[in-house]
């Protein structure tokens, strides 16, 4: 029988805001978890420091150990393993929303489980779940697909495939794009999808200029589309069989 490793380390998965002006969606217990950590592995060190300082003004930033995750290269994974073996209390932060969801933090969390560390996910805003909740589309069957291809031909093929699978399985398809390419993606969606397919555009979630709307493609074509340039956006699609 394989030996099960046990570690005294604890790993907190610390959610961050989706919009810097919207701290209200963050639970009050997050600062308590932050105060118990001595090491932080973060997607972006500068913004993570600023965020934690906003939550806990008395925090002395330089008293903590900071490691940027980047793409979770072998060097950072080895450093993470070492801190786990030292029994540290570690915080993982992504750039927006919940770590481990469309985020390299998942690789660190997998290592934490391998070493028997305690993993504690904290409640916070997830743009993926908020968009699905607000979409009015199928919340029983859904799939997050991450980024679609950048080139027009590849993107068009991917959209058609997602639409076909959505109709076959009654499954809501969720996907994202780099914010400065949102308008191009929307244009391709409107020119590619069937008229009866429903599309949700959820932009700037939790922020003061939040925009969420679901319409059939036929109605979107009749409506002046929103300008999504550089606006963090989740797209949800549900096709009829």
PDB file of C-alpha atoms in Angstrom:
ATOM      1  CA  UNK A   1       0.000   0.000   0.000  1.00  0.00           C
ATOM      2  CA  UNK A   2       1.297   3.450  -0.906  1.00  0.00           C
ATOM      3  CA  UNK A   3       2.282   5.605   2.038  1.00  0.00           C
ATOM      4  CA  UNK A   4       0.133   8.685   2.463  1.00  0.00           C
ATOM      5  CA  UNK A   5       2.149  11.814   3.169  1.00  0.00           C
ATOM      6  CA  UNK A   6       1.111  14.159   5.962  1.00  0.00           C
ATOM      7  CA  UNK A   7       2.149  17.769   6.284  1.00  0.00           C
ATOM      8  CA  UNK A   8       1.508  20.348   8.979  1.00  0.00           C
ATOM      9  CA  UNK A   9       1.314  23.068   6.315  1.00  0.00           C
ATOM     10  CA  UNK A  10      -1.908  24.905   5.523  1.00  0.00           C
ATOM     11  CA  UNK A  11      -2.677  26.471   2.153  1.00  0.00           C
ATOM     12  CA  UNK A  12      -5.314  29.202   1.918  1.00  0.00           C
ATOM     13  CA  UNK A  13      -6.816  29.874  -1.511  1.00  0.00           C
ATOM     14  CA  UNK A  14      -7.502  33.592  -1.161  1.00  0.00           C
ATOM     15  CA  UNK A  15      -9.988  35.216  -3.560  1.00  0.00           C
ATOM     16  CA  UNK A  16      -9.452  38.717  -4.889  1.00  0.00           C
ATOM     17  CA  UNK A  17     -11.763  41.382  -6.282  1.00  0.00           C
ATOM     18  CA  UNK A  18     -12.998  41.367  -9.866  1.00  0.00           C
ATOM     19  CA  UNK A  19     -13.135  45.160  -9.839  1.00  0.00           C
ATOM     20  CA  UNK A  20     -10.834  47.257  -7.663  1.00  0.00           C
ATOM     21  CA  UNK A  21     -13.743  49.536  -6.761  1.00  0.00           C
ATOM     22  CA  UNK A  22     -15.806  46.599  -5.494  1.00  0.00           C
ATOM     23  CA  UNK A  23     -14.505  45.158  -2.219  1.00  0.00           C
ATOM     24  CA  UNK A  24     -18.006  44.525  -0.840  1.00  0.00           C
ATOM     25  CA  UNK A  25     -18.308  41.018  -2.402  1.00  0.00           C
ATOM     26  CA  UNK A  26     -15.273  39.864  -0.390  1.00  0.00           C
ATOM     27  CA  UNK A  27     -16.156  38.118   2.917  1.00  0.00           C
ATOM     28  CA  UNK A  28     -14.972  39.679   6.165  1.00  0.00           C
ATOM     29  CA  UNK A  29     -13.059  36.550   7.162  1.00  0.00           C
ATOM     30  CA  UNK A  30     -10.431  36.887   4.416  1.00  0.00           C
ATOM     31  CA  UNK A  31      -8.148  39.245   6.437  1.00  0.00           C
ATOM     32  CA  UNK A  32      -8.042  36.690   9.275  1.00  0.00           C
ATOM     33  CA  UNK A  33      -6.689  34.080   6.851  1.00  0.00           C
ATOM     34  CA  UNK A  34      -4.190  36.582   5.460  1.00  0.00           C
ATOM     35  CA  UNK A  35      -2.919  37.341   8.963  1.00  0.00           C
ATOM     36  CA  UNK A  36      -2.189  33.661   9.577  1.00  0.00           C
ATOM     37  CA  UNK A  37       0.010  33.331   6.478  1.00  0.00           C
ATOM     38  CA  UNK A  38       3.757  33.848   6.371  1.00  0.00           C
ATOM     39  CA  UNK A  39       4.328  33.093   2.677  1.00  0.00           C
ATOM     40  CA  UNK A  40       2.376  34.159  -0.411  1.00  0.00           C
ATOM     41  CA  UNK A  41       2.465  32.662  -3.894  1.00  0.00           C
ATOM     42  CA  UNK A  42       0.790  35.156  -6.214  1.00  0.00           C
ATOM     43  CA  UNK A  43       0.085  35.628  -9.889  1.00  0.00           C
ATOM     44  CA  UNK A  44       1.260  39.252  -9.761  1.00  0.00           C
ATOM     45  CA  UNK A  45       3.283  40.378  -6.762  1.00  0.00           C
ATOM     46  CA  UNK A  46       2.735  44.121  -7.154  1.00  0.00           C
ATOM     47  CA  UNK A  47      -1.061  43.945  -7.414  1.00  0.00           C
ATOM     48  CA  UNK A  48      -1.274  41.253  -4.710  1.00  0.00           C
ATOM     49  CA  UNK A  49       0.629  43.450  -2.278  1.00  0.00           C
ATOM     50  CA  UNK A  50      -1.642  46.394  -3.046  1.00  0.00           C
ATOM     51  CA  UNK A  51      -4.762  44.267  -2.654  1.00  0.00           C
ATOM     52  CA  UNK A  52      -3.778  42.795   0.718  1.00  0.00           C
ATOM     53  CA  UNK A  53      -2.825  46.252   1.963  1.00  0.00           C
ATOM     54  CA  UNK A  54      -6.333  47.414   1.021  1.00  0.00           C
ATOM     55  CA  UNK A  55      -7.832  44.588   3.083  1.00  0.00           C
ATOM     56  CA  UNK A  56      -5.490  44.998   6.051  1.00  0.00           C
ATOM     57  CA  UNK A  57      -4.045  48.503   6.265  1.00  0.00           C
ATOM     58  CA  UNK A  58      -1.708  47.618   9.138  1.00  0.00           C
ATOM     59  CA  UNK A  59      -0.014  44.850   7.159  1.00  0.00           C
ATOM     60  CA  UNK A  60       3.778  45.245   7.020  1.00  0.00           C
ATOM     61  CA  UNK A  61       4.349  43.926   3.518  1.00  0.00           C
ATOM     62  CA  UNK A  62       8.086  43.287   3.846  1.00  0.00           C
ATOM     63  CA  UNK A  63       7.601  40.944   6.790  1.00  0.00           C
ATOM     64  CA  UNK A  64       6.212  38.310   4.428  1.00  0.00           C
ATOM     65  CA  UNK A  65       7.779  36.050   1.829  1.00  0.00           C
ATOM     66  CA  UNK A  66       6.540  36.614  -1.738  1.00  0.00           C
ATOM     67  CA  UNK A  67       6.812  34.330  -4.753  1.00  0.00           C
ATOM     68  CA  UNK A  68       5.326  35.140  -8.196  1.00  0.00           C
ATOM     69  CA  UNK A  69       3.650  32.104  -9.738  1.00  0.00           C
ATOM     70  CA  UNK A  70       3.924  33.192 -13.406  1.00  0.00           C
ATOM     71  CA  UNK A  71       3.196  29.954 -15.299  1.00  0.00           C
ATOM     72  CA  UNK A  72       4.175  27.742 -12.359  1.00  0.00           C
ATOM     73  CA  UNK A  73       7.645  26.886 -13.677  1.00  0.00           C
ATOM     74  CA  UNK A  74       9.583  23.969 -12.057  1.00  0.00           C
ATOM     75  CA  UNK A  75      11.627  26.383  -9.905  1.00  0.00           C
ATOM     76  CA  UNK A  76       8.548  27.905  -8.262  1.00  0.00           C
ATOM     77  CA  UNK A  77       6.972  24.472  -7.779  1.00  0.00           C
ATOM     78  CA  UNK A  78      10.102  23.287  -5.974  1.00  0.00           C
ATOM     79  CA  UNK A  79      10.054  26.388  -3.760  1.00  0.00           C
ATOM     80  CA  UNK A  80       6.402  25.695  -2.953  1.00  0.00           C
ATOM     81  CA  UNK A  81       7.207  22.088  -2.024  1.00  0.00           C
ATOM     82  CA  UNK A  82       9.991  23.294   0.260  1.00  0.00           C
ATOM     83  CA  UNK A  83       7.668  25.683   2.122  1.00  0.00           C
ATOM     84  CA  UNK A  84       5.114  22.891   2.526  1.00  0.00           C
ATOM     85  CA  UNK A  85       7.751  20.597   4.038  1.00  0.00           C
ATOM     86  CA  UNK A  86       8.673  23.426   6.422  1.00  0.00           C
ATOM     87  CA  UNK A  87       5.059  23.421   7.640  1.00  0.00           C
ATOM     88  CA  UNK A  88       4.386  27.011   6.572  1.00  0.00           C
ATOM     89  CA  UNK A  89       0.957  28.613   6.323  1.00  0.00           C
ATOM     90  CA  UNK A  90       0.740  29.735   2.717  1.00  0.00           C
ATOM     91  CA  UNK A  91      -1.628  32.001   0.793  1.00  0.00           C
ATOM     92  CA  UNK A  92      -2.246  31.615  -2.940  1.00  0.00           C
ATOM     93  CA  UNK A  93      -3.711  34.573  -4.846  1.00  0.00           C
ATOM     94  CA  UNK A  94      -4.674  34.922  -8.480  1.00  0.00           C
ATOM     95  CA  UNK A  95      -4.927  38.207 -10.344  1.00  0.00           C
ATOM     96  CA  UNK A  96      -8.739  38.302 -10.200  1.00  0.00           C
ATOM     97  CA  UNK A  97     -11.428  36.122  -8.693  1.00  0.00           C
ATOM     98  CA  UNK A  98     -10.668  32.715  -7.205  1.00  0.00           C
ATOM     99  CA  UNK A  99      -7.241  31.035  -7.400  1.00  0.00           C
ATOM    100  CA  UNK A 100      -7.171  27.704  -9.176  1.00  0.00           C
ATOM    101  CA  UNK A 101     -10.035  28.651 -11.510  1.00  0.00           C
ATOM    102  CA  UNK A 102      -8.555  29.398 -14.952  1.00  0.00           C
ATOM    103  CA  UNK A 103      -5.368  30.143 -13.047  1.00  0.00           C
ATOM    104  CA  UNK A 104      -1.901  28.544 -12.581  1.00  0.00           C
ATOM    105  CA  UNK A 105      -2.540  28.244  -8.830  1.00  0.00           C
ATOM    106  CA  UNK A 106      -4.189  24.891  -9.467  1.00  0.00           C
ATOM    107  CA  UNK A 107      -0.766  23.304  -9.965  1.00  0.00           C
ATOM    108  CA  UNK A 108       0.350  24.459  -6.528  1.00  0.00           C
ATOM    109  CA  UNK A 109      -2.849  23.195  -4.948  1.00  0.00           C
ATOM    110  CA  UNK A 110      -2.285  19.763  -6.526  1.00  0.00           C
ATOM    111  CA  UNK A 111       1.160  19.628  -4.906  1.00  0.00           C
ATOM    112  CA  UNK A 112      -0.345  20.614  -1.553  1.00  0.00           C
ATOM    113  CA  UNK A 113      -2.621  17.566  -1.749  1.00  0.00           C
ATOM    114  CA  UNK A 114       0.314  15.331  -2.706  1.00  0.00           C
ATOM    115  CA  UNK A 115       2.147  16.335   0.465  1.00  0.00           C
ATOM    116  CA  UNK A 116      -0.891  15.962   2.712  1.00  0.00           C
ATOM    117  CA  UNK A 117      -1.181  19.670   3.494  1.00  0.00           C
ATOM    118  CA  UNK A 118      -4.488  21.180   4.577  1.00  0.00           C
ATOM    119  CA  UNK A 119      -6.110  23.083   1.698  1.00  0.00           C
ATOM    120  CA  UNK A 120      -8.662  25.739   2.632  1.00  0.00           C
ATOM    121  CA  UNK A 121     -10.599  27.468  -0.184  1.00  0.00           C
ATOM    122  CA  UNK A 122     -12.128  30.793   0.830  1.00  0.00           C
ATOM    123  CA  UNK A 123     -15.380  32.170  -0.536  1.00  0.00           C
ATOM    124  CA  UNK A 124     -15.105  34.998  -3.028  1.00  0.00           C
ATOM    125  CA  UNK A 125     -16.373  36.321  -6.367  1.00  0.00           C
ATOM    126  CA  UNK A 126     -15.903  34.114  -9.433  1.00  0.00           C
ATOM    127  CA  UNK A 127     -16.699  35.787 -12.740  1.00  0.00           C
ATOM    128  CA  UNK A 128     -17.450  32.395 -14.286  1.00  0.00           C
ATOM    129  CA  UNK A 129     -20.091  31.463 -11.720  1.00  0.00           C
ATOM    130  CA  UNK A 130     -21.539  34.979 -11.503  1.00  0.00           C
ATOM    131  CA  UNK A 131     -21.991  35.081 -15.278  1.00  0.00           C
ATOM    132  CA  UNK A 132     -23.633  31.656 -15.293  1.00  0.00           C
ATOM    133  CA  UNK A 133     -25.921  32.583 -12.403  1.00  0.00           C
ATOM    134  CA  UNK A 134     -27.060  35.758 -14.157  1.00  0.00           C
ATOM    135  CA  UNK A 135     -27.361  34.260 -17.640  1.00  0.00           C
ATOM    136  CA  UNK A 136     -30.663  32.440 -17.320  1.00  0.00           C
ATOM    137  CA  UNK A 137     -29.044  29.622 -19.294  1.00  0.00           C
ATOM    138  CA  UNK A 138     -28.648  26.002 -18.189  1.00  0.00           C
ATOM    139  CA  UNK A 139     -26.904  25.855 -14.818  1.00  0.00           C
ATOM    140  CA  UNK A 140     -27.244  22.072 -14.560  1.00  0.00           C
ATOM    141  CA  UNK A 141     -24.971  21.325 -17.504  1.00  0.00           C
ATOM    142  CA  UNK A 142     -22.181  23.775 -18.272  1.00  0.00           C
ATOM    143  CA  UNK A 143     -18.575  23.886 -19.396  1.00  0.00           C
ATOM    144  CA  UNK A 144     -15.877  26.532 -19.109  1.00  0.00           C
ATOM    145  CA  UNK A 145     -13.672  26.516 -22.215  1.00  0.00           C
ATOM    146  CA  UNK A 146     -11.132  29.227 -21.382  1.00  0.00           C
ATOM    147  CA  UNK A 147      -9.772  31.143 -24.373  1.00  0.00           C
ATOM    148  CA  UNK A 148     -10.834  30.469 -27.948  1.00  0.00           C
ATOM    149  CA  UNK A 149      -8.309  30.526 -30.839  1.00  0.00           C
ATOM    150  CA  UNK A 150      -6.999  33.944 -31.834  1.00  0.00           C
ATOM    151  CA  UNK A 151      -7.083  33.513 -35.620  1.00  0.00           C
ATOM    152  CA  UNK A 152     -10.425  34.105 -37.290  1.00  0.00           C
ATOM    153  CA  UNK A 153     -10.663  30.684 -38.955  1.00  0.00           C
ATOM    154  CA  UNK A 154      -9.765  28.807 -35.783  1.00  0.00           C
ATOM    155  CA  UNK A 155     -12.127  30.928 -33.698  1.00  0.00           C
ATOM    156  CA  UNK A 156     -15.008  30.350 -36.136  1.00  0.00           C
ATOM    157  CA  UNK A 157     -14.436  26.591 -36.104  1.00  0.00           C
ATOM    158  CA  UNK A 158     -14.280  26.552 -32.307  1.00  0.00           C
ATOM    159  CA  UNK A 159     -17.539  28.511 -31.987  1.00  0.00           C
ATOM    160  CA  UNK A 160     -19.343  26.155 -34.359  1.00  0.00           C
ATOM    161  CA  UNK A 161     -18.070  23.170 -32.394  1.00  0.00           C
ATOM    162  CA  UNK A 162     -19.170  24.680 -29.072  1.00  0.00           C
ATOM    163  CA  UNK A 163     -22.581  25.517 -30.521  1.00  0.00           C
ATOM    164  CA  UNK A 164     -23.066  21.977 -31.858  1.00  0.00           C
ATOM    165  CA  UNK A 165     -22.044  20.426 -28.527  1.00  0.00           C
ATOM    166  CA  UNK A 166     -24.292  22.855 -26.658  1.00  0.00           C
ATOM    167  CA  UNK A 167     -27.321  21.853 -28.737  1.00  0.00           C
ATOM    168  CA  UNK A 168     -26.536  18.139 -28.470  1.00  0.00           C
ATOM    169  CA  UNK A 169     -26.039  18.119 -24.690  1.00  0.00           C
ATOM    170  CA  UNK A 170     -28.193  21.094 -23.607  1.00  0.00           C
ATOM    171  CA  UNK A 171     -24.971  22.473 -22.150  1.00  0.00           C
ATOM    172  CA  UNK A 172     -24.099  26.110 -21.496  1.00  0.00           C
ATOM    173  CA  UNK A 173     -20.683  26.951 -22.966  1.00  0.00           C
ATOM    174  CA  UNK A 174     -18.645  29.641 -21.199  1.00  0.00           C
ATOM    175  CA  UNK A 175     -15.490  31.229 -22.594  1.00  0.00           C
ATOM    176  CA  UNK A 176     -13.337  34.345 -22.380  1.00  0.00           C
ATOM    177  CA  UNK A 177     -11.025  36.445 -24.505  1.00  0.00           C
ATOM    178  CA  UNK A 178      -8.166  38.827 -23.844  1.00  0.00           C
ATOM    179  CA  UNK A 179     -10.072  42.087 -23.151  1.00  0.00           C
ATOM    180  CA  UNK A 180      -8.605  43.992 -26.092  1.00  0.00           C
ATOM    181  CA  UNK A 181      -9.936  41.303 -28.478  1.00  0.00           C
ATOM    182  CA  UNK A 182     -13.468  41.106 -27.037  1.00  0.00           C
ATOM    183  CA  UNK A 183     -15.073  43.096 -29.830  1.00  0.00           C
ATOM    184  CA  UNK A 184     -13.539  40.852 -32.494  1.00  0.00           C
ATOM    185  CA  UNK A 185     -14.842  37.771 -30.694  1.00  0.00           C
ATOM    186  CA  UNK A 186     -18.327  39.260 -30.420  1.00  0.00           C
ATOM    187  CA  UNK A 187     -18.323  40.081 -34.137  1.00  0.00           C
ATOM    188  CA  UNK A 188     -17.414  36.473 -34.952  1.00  0.00           C
ATOM    189  CA  UNK A 189     -20.096  35.134 -32.612  1.00  0.00           C
ATOM    190  CA  UNK A 190     -22.803  37.258 -34.240  1.00  0.00           C
ATOM    191  CA  UNK A 191     -21.765  36.248 -37.752  1.00  0.00           C
ATOM    192  CA  UNK A 192     -21.278  32.545 -36.970  1.00  0.00           C
ATOM    193  CA  UNK A 193     -23.966  31.392 -34.518  1.00  0.00           C
ATOM    194  CA  UNK A 194     -27.498  30.294 -35.382  1.00  0.00           C
ATOM    195  CA  UNK A 195     -30.236  32.918 -34.900  1.00  0.00           C
ATOM    196  CA  UNK A 196     -31.904  30.915 -32.108  1.00  0.00           C
ATOM    197  CA  UNK A 197     -28.732  30.420 -30.062  1.00  0.00           C
ATOM    198  CA  UNK A 198     -28.811  32.470 -26.866  1.00  0.00           C
ATOM    199  CA  UNK A 199     -25.748  34.505 -25.939  1.00  0.00           C
ATOM    200  CA  UNK A 200     -24.963  36.136 -22.614  1.00  0.00           C
ATOM    201  CA  UNK A 201     -22.485  38.996 -22.373  1.00  0.00           C
ATOM    202  CA  UNK A 202     -21.358  39.604 -18.783  1.00  0.00           C
ATOM    203  CA  UNK A 203     -18.845  42.439 -18.466  1.00  0.00           C
ATOM    204  CA  UNK A 204     -17.239  44.217 -15.513  1.00  0.00           C
ATOM    205  CA  UNK A 205     -18.911  41.906 -12.998  1.00  0.00           C
ATOM    206  CA  UNK A 206     -19.384  43.403  -9.496  1.00  0.00           C
ATOM    207  CA  UNK A 207     -18.113  46.764 -10.786  1.00  0.00           C
ATOM    208  CA  UNK A 208     -20.017  50.058 -10.948  1.00  0.00           C
ATOM    209  CA  UNK A 209     -20.465  49.692 -14.739  1.00  0.00           C
ATOM    210  CA  UNK A 210     -21.502  46.026 -14.642  1.00  0.00           C
ATOM    211  CA  UNK A 211     -23.266  44.870 -17.819  1.00  0.00           C
ATOM    212  CA  UNK A 212     -25.167  41.550 -18.106  1.00  0.00           C
ATOM    213  CA  UNK A 213     -27.598  40.696 -20.876  1.00  0.00           C
ATOM    214  CA  UNK A 214     -28.875  37.512 -22.555  1.00  0.00           C
ATOM    215  CA  UNK A 215     -30.489  37.584 -26.007  1.00  0.00           C
ATOM    216  CA  UNK A 216     -30.883  35.241 -28.975  1.00  0.00           C
ATOM    217  CA  UNK A 217     -28.299  35.886 -31.658  1.00  0.00           C
ATOM    218  CA  UNK A 218     -31.074  37.214 -33.900  1.00  0.00           C
ATOM    219  CA  UNK A 219     -31.843  39.936 -31.330  1.00  0.00           C
ATOM    220  CA  UNK A 220     -28.173  40.755 -30.779  1.00  0.00           C
ATOM    221  CA  UNK A 221     -27.886  41.358 -34.525  1.00  0.00           C
ATOM    222  CA  UNK A 222     -30.698  43.893 -34.321  1.00  0.00           C
ATOM    223  CA  UNK A 223     -29.196  45.637 -31.293  1.00  0.00           C
ATOM    224  CA  UNK A 224     -26.203  47.943 -31.147  1.00  0.00           C
ATOM    225  CA  UNK A 225     -23.657  45.681 -29.425  1.00  0.00           C
ATOM    226  CA  UNK A 226     -21.852  46.976 -26.338  1.00  0.00           C
ATOM    227  CA  UNK A 227     -18.301  48.189 -26.680  1.00  0.00           C
ATOM    228  CA  UNK A 228     -16.309  45.503 -24.829  1.00  0.00           C
ATOM    229  CA  UNK A 229     -12.838  46.782 -25.670  1.00  0.00           C
ATOM    230  CA  UNK A 230     -10.591  46.268 -22.626  1.00  0.00           C
ATOM    231  CA  UNK A 231     -13.638  45.309 -20.504  1.00  0.00           C
ATOM    232  CA  UNK A 232     -13.260  42.007 -18.582  1.00  0.00           C
ATOM    233  CA  UNK A 233     -16.007  39.851 -20.080  1.00  0.00           C
ATOM    234  CA  UNK A 234     -17.453  36.352 -19.802  1.00  0.00           C
ATOM    235  CA  UNK A 235     -19.425  34.956 -22.746  1.00  0.00           C
ATOM    236  CA  UNK A 236     -22.097  32.258 -22.234  1.00  0.00           C
ATOM    237  CA  UNK A 237     -23.726  30.404 -25.093  1.00  0.00           C
ATOM    238  CA  UNK A 238     -26.642  27.947 -25.184  1.00  0.00           C
ATOM    239  CA  UNK A 239     -27.873  26.527 -28.492  1.00  0.00           C
ATOM    240  CA  UNK A 240     -31.267  24.959 -29.149  1.00  0.00           C
ATOM    241  CA  UNK A 241     -31.300  21.363 -30.428  1.00  0.00           C
TER     242      UNK A 241
END
